[in-house]
mmCIF file of C-alpha atoms in Angstrom:
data_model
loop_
_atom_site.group_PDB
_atom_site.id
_atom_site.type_symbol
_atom_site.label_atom_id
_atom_site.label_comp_id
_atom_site.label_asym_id
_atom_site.label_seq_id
_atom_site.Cartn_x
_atom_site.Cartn_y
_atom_site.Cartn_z
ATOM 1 C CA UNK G 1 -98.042 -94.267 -16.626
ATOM 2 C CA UNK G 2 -95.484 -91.450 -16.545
ATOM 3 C CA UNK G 3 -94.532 -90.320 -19.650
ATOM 4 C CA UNK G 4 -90.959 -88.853 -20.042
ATOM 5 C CA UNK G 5 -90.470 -85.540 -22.260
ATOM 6 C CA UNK G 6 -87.968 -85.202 -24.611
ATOM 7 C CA UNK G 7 -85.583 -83.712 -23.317
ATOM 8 C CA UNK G 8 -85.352 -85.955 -20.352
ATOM 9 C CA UNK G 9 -85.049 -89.120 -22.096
ATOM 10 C CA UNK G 10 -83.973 -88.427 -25.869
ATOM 11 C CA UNK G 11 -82.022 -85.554 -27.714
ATOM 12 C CA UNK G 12 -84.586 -82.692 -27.465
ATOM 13 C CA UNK G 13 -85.851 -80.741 -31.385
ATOM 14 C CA UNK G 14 -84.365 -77.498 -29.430
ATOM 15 C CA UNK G 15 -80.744 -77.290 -29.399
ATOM 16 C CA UNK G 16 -79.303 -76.230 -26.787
ATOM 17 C CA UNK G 17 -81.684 -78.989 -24.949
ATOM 18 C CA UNK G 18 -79.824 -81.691 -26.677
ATOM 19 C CA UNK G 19 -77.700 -83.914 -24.601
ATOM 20 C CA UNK G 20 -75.433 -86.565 -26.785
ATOM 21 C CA UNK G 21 -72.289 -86.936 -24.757
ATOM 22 C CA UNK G 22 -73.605 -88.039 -21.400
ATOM 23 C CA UNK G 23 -76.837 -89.597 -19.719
ATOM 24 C CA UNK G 24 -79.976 -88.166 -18.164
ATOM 25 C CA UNK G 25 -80.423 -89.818 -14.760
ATOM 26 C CA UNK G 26 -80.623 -86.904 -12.355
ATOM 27 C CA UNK G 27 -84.074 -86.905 -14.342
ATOM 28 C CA UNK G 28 -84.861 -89.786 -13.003
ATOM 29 C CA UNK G 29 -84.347 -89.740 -9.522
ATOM 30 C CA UNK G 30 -87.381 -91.138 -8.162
ATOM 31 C CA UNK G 31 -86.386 -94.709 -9.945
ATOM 32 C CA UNK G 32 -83.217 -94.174 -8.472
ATOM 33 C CA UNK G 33 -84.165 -94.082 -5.118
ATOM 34 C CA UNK G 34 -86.171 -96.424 -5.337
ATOM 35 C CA UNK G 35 -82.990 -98.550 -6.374
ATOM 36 C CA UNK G 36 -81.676 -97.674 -3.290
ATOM 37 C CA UNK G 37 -84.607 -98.486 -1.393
ATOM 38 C CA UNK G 38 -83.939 -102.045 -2.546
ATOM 39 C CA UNK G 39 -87.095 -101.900 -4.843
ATOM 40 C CA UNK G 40 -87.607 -103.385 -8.093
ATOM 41 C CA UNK G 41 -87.474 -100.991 -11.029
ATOM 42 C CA UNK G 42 -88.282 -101.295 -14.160
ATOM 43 C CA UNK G 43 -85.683 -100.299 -16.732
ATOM 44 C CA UNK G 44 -85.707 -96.257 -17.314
ATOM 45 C CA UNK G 45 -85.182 -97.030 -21.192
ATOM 46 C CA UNK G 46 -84.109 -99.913 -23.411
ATOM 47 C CA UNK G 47 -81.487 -100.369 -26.496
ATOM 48 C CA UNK G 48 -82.651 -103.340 -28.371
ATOM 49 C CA UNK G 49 -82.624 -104.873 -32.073
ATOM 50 C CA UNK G 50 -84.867 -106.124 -33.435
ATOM 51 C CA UNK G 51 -83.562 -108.731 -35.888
ATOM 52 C CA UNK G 52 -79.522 -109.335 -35.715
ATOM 53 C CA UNK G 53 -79.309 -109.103 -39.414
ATOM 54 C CA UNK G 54 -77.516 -105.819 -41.385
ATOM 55 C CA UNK G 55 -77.764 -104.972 -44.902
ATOM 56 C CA UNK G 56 -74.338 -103.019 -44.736
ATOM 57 C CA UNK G 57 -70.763 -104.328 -43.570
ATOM 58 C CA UNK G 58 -69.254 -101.618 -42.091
ATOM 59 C CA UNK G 59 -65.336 -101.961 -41.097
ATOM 60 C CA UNK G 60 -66.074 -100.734 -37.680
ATOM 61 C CA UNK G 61 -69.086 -103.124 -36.812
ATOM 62 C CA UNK G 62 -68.957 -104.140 -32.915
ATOM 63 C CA UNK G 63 -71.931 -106.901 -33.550
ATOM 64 C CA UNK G 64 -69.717 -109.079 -35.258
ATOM 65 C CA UNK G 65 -67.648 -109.431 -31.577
ATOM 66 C CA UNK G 66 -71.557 -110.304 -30.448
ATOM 67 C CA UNK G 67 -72.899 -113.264 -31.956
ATOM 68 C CA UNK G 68 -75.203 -115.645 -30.453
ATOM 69 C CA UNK G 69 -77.572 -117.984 -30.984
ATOM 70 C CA UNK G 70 -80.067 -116.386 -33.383
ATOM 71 C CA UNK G 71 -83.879 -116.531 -32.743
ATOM 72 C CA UNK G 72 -86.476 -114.949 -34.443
ATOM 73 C CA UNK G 73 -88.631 -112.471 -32.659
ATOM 74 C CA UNK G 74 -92.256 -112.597 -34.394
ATOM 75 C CA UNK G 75 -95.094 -110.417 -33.765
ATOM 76 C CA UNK G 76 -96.446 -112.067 -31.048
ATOM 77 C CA UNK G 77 -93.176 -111.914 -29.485
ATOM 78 C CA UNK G 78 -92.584 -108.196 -29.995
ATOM 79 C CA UNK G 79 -96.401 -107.568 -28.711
ATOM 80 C CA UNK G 80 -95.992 -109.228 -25.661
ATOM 81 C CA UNK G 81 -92.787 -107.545 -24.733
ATOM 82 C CA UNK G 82 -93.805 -103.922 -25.216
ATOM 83 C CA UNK G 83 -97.181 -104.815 -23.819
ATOM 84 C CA UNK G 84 -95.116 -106.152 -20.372
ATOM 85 C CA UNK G 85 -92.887 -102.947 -20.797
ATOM 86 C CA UNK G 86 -95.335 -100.344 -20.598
ATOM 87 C CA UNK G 87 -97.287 -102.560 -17.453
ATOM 88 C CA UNK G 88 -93.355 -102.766 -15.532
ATOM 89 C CA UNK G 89 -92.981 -98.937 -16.317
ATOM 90 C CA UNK G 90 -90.434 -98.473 -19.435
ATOM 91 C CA UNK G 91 -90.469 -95.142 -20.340
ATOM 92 C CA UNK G 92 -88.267 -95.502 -23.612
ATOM 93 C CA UNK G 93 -86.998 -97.818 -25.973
ATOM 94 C CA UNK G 94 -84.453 -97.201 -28.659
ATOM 95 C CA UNK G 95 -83.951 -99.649 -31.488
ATOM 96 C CA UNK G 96 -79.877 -99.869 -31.980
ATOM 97 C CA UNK G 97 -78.146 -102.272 -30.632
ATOM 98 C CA UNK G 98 -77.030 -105.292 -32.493
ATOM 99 C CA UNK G 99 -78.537 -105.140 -36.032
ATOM 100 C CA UNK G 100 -80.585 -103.507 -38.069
ATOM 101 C CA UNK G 101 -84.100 -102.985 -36.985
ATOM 102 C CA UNK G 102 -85.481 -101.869 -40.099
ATOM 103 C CA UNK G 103 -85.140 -104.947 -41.876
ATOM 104 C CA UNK G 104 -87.768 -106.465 -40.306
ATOM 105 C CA UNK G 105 -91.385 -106.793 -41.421
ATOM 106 C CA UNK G 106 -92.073 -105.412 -37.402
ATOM 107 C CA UNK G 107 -90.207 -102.056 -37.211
ATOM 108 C CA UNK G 108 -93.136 -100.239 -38.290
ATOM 109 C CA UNK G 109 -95.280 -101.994 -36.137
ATOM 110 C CA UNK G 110 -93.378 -102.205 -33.102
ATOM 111 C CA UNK G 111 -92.797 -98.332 -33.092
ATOM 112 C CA UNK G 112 -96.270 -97.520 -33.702
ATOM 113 C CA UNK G 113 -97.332 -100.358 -31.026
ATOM 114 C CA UNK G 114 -94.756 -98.825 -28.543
ATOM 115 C CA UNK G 115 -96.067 -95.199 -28.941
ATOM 116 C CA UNK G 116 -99.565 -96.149 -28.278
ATOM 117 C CA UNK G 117 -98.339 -97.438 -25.028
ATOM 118 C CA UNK G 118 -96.860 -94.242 -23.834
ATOM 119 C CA UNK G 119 -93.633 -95.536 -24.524
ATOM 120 C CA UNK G 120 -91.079 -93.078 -26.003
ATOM 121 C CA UNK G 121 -90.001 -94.690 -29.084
ATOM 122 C CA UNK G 122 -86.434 -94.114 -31.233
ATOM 123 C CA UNK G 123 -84.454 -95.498 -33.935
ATOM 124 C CA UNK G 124 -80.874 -95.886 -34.872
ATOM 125 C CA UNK G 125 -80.783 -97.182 -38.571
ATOM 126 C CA UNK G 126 -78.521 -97.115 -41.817
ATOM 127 C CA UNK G 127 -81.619 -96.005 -43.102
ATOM 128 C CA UNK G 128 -81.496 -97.773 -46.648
ATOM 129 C CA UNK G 129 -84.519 -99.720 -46.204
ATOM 130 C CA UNK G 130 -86.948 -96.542 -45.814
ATOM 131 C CA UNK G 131 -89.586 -96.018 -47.539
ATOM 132 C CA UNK G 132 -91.693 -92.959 -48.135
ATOM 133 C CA UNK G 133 -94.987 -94.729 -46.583
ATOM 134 C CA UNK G 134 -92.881 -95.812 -43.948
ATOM 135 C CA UNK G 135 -91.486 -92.942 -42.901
ATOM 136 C CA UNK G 136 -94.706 -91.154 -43.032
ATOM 137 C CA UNK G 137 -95.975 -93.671 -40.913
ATOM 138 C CA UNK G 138 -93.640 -93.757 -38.108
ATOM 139 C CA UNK G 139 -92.023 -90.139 -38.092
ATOM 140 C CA UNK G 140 -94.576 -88.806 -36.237
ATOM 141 C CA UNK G 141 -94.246 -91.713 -33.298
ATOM 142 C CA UNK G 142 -90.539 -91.257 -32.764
ATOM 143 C CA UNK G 143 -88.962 -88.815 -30.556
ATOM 144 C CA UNK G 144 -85.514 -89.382 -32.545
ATOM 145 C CA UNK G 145 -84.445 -91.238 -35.743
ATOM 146 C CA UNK G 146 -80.529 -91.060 -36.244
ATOM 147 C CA UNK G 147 -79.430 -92.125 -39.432
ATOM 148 C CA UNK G 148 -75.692 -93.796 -39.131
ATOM 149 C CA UNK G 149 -73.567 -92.083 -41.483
ATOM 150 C CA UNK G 150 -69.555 -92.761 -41.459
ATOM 151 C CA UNK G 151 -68.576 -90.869 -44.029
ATOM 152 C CA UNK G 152 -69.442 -87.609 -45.693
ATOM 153 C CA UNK G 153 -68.148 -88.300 -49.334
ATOM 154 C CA UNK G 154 -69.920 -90.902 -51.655
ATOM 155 C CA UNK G 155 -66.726 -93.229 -52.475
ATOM 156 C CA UNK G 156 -65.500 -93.172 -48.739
ATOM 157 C CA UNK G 157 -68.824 -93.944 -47.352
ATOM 158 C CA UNK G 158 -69.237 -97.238 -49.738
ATOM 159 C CA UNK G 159 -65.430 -98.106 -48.248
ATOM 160 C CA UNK G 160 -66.318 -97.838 -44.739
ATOM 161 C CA UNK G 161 -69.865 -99.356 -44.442
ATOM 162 C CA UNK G 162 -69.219 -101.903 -47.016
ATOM 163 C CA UNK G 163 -72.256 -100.922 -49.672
ATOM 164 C CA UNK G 164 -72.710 -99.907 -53.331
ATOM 165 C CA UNK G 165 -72.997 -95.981 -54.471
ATOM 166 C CA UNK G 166 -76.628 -96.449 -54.974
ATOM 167 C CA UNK G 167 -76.944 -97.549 -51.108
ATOM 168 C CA UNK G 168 -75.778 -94.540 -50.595
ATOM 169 C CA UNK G 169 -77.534 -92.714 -52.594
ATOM 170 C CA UNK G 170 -81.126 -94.231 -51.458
ATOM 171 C CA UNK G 171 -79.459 -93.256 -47.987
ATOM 172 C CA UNK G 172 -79.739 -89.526 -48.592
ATOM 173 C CA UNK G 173 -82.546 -89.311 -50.431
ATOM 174 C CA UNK G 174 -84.510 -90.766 -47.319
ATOM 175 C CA UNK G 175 -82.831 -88.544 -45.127
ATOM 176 C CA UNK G 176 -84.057 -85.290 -47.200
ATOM 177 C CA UNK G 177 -87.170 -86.836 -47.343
ATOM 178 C CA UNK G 178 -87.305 -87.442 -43.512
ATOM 179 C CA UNK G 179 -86.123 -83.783 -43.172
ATOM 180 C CA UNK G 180 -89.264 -82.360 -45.065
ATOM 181 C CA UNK G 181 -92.062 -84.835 -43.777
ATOM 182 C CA UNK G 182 -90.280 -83.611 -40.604
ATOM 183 C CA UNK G 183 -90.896 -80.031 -41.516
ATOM 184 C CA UNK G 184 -94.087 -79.994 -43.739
ATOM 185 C CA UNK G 185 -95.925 -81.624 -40.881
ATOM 186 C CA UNK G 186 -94.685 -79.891 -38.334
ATOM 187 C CA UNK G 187 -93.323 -83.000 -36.396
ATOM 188 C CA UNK G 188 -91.227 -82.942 -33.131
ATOM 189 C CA UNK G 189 -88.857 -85.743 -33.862
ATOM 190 C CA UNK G 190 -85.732 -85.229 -33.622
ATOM 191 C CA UNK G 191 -83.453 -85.703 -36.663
ATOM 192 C CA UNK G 192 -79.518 -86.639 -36.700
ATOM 193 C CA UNK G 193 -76.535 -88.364 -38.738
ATOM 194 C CA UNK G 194 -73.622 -90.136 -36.718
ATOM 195 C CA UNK G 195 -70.240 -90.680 -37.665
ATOM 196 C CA UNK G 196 -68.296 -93.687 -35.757
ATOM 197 C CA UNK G 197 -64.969 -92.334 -36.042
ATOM 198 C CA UNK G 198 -62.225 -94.672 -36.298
ATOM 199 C CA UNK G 199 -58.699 -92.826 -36.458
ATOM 200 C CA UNK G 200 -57.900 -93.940 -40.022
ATOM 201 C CA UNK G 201 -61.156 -92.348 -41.262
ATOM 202 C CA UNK G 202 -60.088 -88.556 -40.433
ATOM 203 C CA UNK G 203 -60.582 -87.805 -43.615
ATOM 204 C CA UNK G 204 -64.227 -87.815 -43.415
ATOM 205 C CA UNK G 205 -64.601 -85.714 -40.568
ATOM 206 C CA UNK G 206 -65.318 -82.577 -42.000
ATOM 207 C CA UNK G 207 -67.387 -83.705 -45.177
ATOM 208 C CA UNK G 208 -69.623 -85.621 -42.581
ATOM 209 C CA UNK G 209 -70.293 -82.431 -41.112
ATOM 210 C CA UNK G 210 -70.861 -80.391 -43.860
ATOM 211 C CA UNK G 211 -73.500 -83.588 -45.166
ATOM 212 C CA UNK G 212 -75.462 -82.825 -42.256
ATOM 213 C CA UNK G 213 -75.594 -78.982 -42.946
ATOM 214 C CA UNK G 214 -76.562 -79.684 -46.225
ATOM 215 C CA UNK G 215 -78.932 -82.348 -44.953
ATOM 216 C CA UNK G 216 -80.746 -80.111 -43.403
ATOM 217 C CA UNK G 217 -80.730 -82.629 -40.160
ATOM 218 C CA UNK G 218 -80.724 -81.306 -36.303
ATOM 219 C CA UNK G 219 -77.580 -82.442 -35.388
ATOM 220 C CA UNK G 220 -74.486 -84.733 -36.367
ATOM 221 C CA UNK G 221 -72.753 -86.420 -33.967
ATOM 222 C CA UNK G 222 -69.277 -88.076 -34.013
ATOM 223 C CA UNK G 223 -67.910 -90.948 -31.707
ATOM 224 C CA UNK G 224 -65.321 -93.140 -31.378
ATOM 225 C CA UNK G 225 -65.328 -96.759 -32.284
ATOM 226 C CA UNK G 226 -65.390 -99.694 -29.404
ATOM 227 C CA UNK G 227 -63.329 -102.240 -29.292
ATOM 228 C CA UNK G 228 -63.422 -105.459 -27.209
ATOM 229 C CA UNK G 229 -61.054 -106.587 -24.879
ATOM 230 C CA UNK G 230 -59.152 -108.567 -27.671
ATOM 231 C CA UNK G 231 -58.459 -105.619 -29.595
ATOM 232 C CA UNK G 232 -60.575 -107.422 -32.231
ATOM 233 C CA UNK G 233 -61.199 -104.941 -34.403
ATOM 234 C CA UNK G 234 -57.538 -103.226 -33.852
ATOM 235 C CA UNK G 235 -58.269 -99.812 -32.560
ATOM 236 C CA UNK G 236 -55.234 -97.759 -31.817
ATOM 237 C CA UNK G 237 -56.715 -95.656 -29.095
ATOM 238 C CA UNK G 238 -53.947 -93.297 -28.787
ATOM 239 C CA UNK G 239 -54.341 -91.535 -32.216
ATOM 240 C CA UNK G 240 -57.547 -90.256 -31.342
ATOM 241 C CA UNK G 241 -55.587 -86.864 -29.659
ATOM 242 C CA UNK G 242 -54.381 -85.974 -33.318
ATOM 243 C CA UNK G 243 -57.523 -85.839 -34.609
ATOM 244 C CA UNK G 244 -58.782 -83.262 -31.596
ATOM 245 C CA UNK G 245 -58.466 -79.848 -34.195
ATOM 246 C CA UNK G 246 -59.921 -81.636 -37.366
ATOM 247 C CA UNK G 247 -62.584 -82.339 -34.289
ATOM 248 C CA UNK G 248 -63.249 -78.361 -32.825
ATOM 249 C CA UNK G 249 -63.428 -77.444 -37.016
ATOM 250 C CA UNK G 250 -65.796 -79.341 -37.305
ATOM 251 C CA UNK G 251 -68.065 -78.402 -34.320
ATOM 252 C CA UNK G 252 -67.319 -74.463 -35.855
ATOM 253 C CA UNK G 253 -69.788 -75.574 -38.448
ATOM 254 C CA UNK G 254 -72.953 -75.777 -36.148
ATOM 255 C CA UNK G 255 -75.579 -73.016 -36.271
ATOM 256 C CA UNK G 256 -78.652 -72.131 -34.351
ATOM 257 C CA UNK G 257 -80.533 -74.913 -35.668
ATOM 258 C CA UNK G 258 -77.455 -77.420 -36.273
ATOM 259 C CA UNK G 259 -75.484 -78.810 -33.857
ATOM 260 C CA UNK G 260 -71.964 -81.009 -34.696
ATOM 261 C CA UNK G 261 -71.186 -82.790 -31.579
ATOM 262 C CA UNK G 262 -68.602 -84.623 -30.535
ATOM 263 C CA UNK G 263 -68.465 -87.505 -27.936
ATOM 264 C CA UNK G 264 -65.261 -85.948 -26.065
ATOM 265 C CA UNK G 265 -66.124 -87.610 -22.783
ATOM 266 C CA UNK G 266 -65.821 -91.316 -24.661
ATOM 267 C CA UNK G 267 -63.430 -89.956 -27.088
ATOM 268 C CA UNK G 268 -60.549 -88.799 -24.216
ATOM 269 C CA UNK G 269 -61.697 -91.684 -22.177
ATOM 270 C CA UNK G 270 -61.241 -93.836 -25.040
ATOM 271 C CA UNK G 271 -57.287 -95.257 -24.108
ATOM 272 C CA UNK G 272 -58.495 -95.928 -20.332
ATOM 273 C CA UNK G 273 -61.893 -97.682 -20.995
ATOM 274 C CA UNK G 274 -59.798 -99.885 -23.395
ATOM 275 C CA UNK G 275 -57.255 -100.765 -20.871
ATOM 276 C CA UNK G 276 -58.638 -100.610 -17.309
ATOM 277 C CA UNK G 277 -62.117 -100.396 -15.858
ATOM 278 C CA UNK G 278 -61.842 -97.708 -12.956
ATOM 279 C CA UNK G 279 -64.650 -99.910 -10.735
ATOM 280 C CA UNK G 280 -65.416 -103.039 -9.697
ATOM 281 C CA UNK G 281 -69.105 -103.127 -10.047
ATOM 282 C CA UNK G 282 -71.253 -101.906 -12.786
ATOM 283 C CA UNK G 283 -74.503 -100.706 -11.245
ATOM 284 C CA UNK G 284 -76.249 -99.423 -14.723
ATOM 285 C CA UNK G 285 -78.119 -102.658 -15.646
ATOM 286 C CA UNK G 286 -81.329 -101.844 -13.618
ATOM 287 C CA UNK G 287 -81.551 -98.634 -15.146
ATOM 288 C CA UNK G 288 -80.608 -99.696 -19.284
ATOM 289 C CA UNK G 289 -81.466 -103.066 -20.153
ATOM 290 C CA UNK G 290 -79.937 -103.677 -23.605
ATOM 291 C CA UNK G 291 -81.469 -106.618 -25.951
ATOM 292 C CA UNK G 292 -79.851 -108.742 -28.937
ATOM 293 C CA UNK G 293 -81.995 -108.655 -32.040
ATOM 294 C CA UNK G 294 -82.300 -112.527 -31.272
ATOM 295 C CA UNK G 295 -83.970 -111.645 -28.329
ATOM 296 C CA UNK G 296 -81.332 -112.294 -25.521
ATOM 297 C CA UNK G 297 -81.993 -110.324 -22.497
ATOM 298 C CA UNK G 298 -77.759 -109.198 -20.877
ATOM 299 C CA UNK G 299 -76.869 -106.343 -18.902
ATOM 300 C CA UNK G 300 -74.624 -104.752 -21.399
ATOM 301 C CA UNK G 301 -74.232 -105.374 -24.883
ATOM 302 C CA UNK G 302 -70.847 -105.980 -25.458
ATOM 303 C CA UNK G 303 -71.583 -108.977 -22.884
ATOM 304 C CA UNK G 304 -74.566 -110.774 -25.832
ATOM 305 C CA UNK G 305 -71.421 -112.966 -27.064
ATOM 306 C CA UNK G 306 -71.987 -116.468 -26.135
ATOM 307 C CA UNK G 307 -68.232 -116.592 -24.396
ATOM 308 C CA UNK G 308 -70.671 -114.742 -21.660
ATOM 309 C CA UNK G 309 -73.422 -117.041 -21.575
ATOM 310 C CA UNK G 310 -73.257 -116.735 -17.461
ATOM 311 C CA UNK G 311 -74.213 -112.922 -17.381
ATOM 312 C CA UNK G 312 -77.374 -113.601 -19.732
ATOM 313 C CA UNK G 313 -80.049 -112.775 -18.509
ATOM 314 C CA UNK G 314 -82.926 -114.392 -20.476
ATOM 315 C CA UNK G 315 -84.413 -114.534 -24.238
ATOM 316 C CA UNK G 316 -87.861 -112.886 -24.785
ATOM 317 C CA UNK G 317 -88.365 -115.467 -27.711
ATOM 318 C CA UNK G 318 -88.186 -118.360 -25.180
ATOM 319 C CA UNK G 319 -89.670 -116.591 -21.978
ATOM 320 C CA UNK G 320 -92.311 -113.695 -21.495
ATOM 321 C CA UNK G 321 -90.241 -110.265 -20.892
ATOM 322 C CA UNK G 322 -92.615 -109.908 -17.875
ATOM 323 C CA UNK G 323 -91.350 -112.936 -16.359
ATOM 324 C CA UNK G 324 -87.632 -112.754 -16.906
ATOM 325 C CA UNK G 325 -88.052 -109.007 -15.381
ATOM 326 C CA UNK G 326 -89.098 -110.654 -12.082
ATOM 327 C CA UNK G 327 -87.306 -113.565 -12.026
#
């Protein structure tokens, strides 16, 4: 099976490989043409969850505008689907999406599983429930762990992700300790904090970035916040553009072996994507499946909601991935 390199499918360790604010498909050009062809494909990569649980509450949370009906995906479950993904031809998987993964008993498991595949593996995570046997453990089968991160200052971080000061706390002590497993064994995975910038939280640009100096991470990234058509969460798109030099200062602070990046393409496109869709068709599905931590199957995440029950797809908990892929 091919196996993708990193920087084709995931941030690359050198940094002026990294790509955060954009996609990789001209990489992938022989799955797109075989789109075109009319062929099957399997999915270049997939965002999934693996439970739809959270141990934080964070004020910007988009999976509270997703609920569904929750299932539990079991090791059998998770077996079977990365066994049917590396048969279709997956080349990554990224556990994000709609909870957090590392909360259950199969993170470990299902990264190490994945690797031995020749899947690319990767994890977005509050990172609180790390610990130093598991990071040992799976470090070396990730190609990048990003550690979310919305504020740079103790008191502001509790406010915004809803935790205590010593969640917090056990938050950046597993980052440094990532950072030197990372380093003492010589790993390739890529490190990195991310901010998910809502406008009233300007204050924390700049001490987020200086955390991830002083981290001693590979990058830190900053993006804005979705919102869903409702204006549920009561994002006020246009004050993004006053935030655009507290932005640049902050990128000032990256060095040859830290980057500060900044979403710009989703952060200027931010008013229109809220407003008005600028197609008709959305033709990304084929290539980036994205799963529910209860194991719904839809073609975009902000679409695992029940009120869109007729774009699901399927459930890997009720229905072999294998089967719902040709279906």
């Amino acid at each position: 099976m091919k196996h993708v390199s990193h920087n084709q499918l995931t941030p690359a360790i050198e940094q002026t490989q990294m790509i955060l604010d954009g996609h990789k498909l001209p990489w992938h050009m022989d799955r797109v043409q075989a789109w075109e062809r009319g062929e099957r494909i399997a999915p270049i990569t997939i965002d999934m969850a693996l439970t739809r649980a959270c141990s934080a509450s964070c004020s910007f949370c988009y999976a509270q505008l997703q609920e569904n009906d929750r299932q539990t995906i079991t090791r059998e479950i998770i077996t079977n689907f990365l066994d049917d993904s590396a048969r279709m031809g997956v080349l990554g998987i990224s556990l994000v999406s709609d909870g957090e993964s590392l909360l259950s008993p199969l993170y470990s498991h299902t990264i190490t599983y994945g690797m031995s595949l020749g899947i690319e593996m990767a994890s977005g995570t509050n990172g609180h429930g790390f610990t130093l046997h598991m990071l040992e453990r799976v470090l070396p089968c990730l190609s990048y762990l990003r550690f979310n991160v919305s504020g740079g200052t103790e008191s502001r971080y509790c406010e915004i992700m809803g935790v205590n000061p010593l969640f917090f706390q056990r938050v950046i002590t597993n980052i440094r300790a990532a950072v030197n497993i990372k380093h003492a064994r010589q790993l390739p995975v890529t490190l990195g904090i991310q901010m998910v910038l809502m406008p009233k939280d300007a204050d924390q640009i700049l001490p987020f970035a200086r955390l991830g100096k002083d981290l001693g991470v590979d990058y830190a990234i900053i993006k804005h916040c979705s919102d869903d058509e409702y204006r549920t969460l009561g994002i006020d798109y246009s004050r993004y553009q006053a935030l655009y030099p507290l932005l640049r200062e902050a990128e000032q602070l990256s060095t040859a072996s830290y980057s500060v990046v900044v979403k710009w393409n989703k952060i200027r496109d931010a008013e229109t994507e809220a407003n008005a869709r600028s197609y008709q068709r959305c033709y990304g599905p084929p290539f980036l499946i994205q799963m529910s931590g209860s194991g719904l199957v839809a073609p975009c995440g902000m679409m695992f909601n029940d009120r869109y029950a007729k774009f699901h797809i399927g459930n890997i908990c009720e229905q072999r991935w294998w089967d719902i892929w040709q279906s």
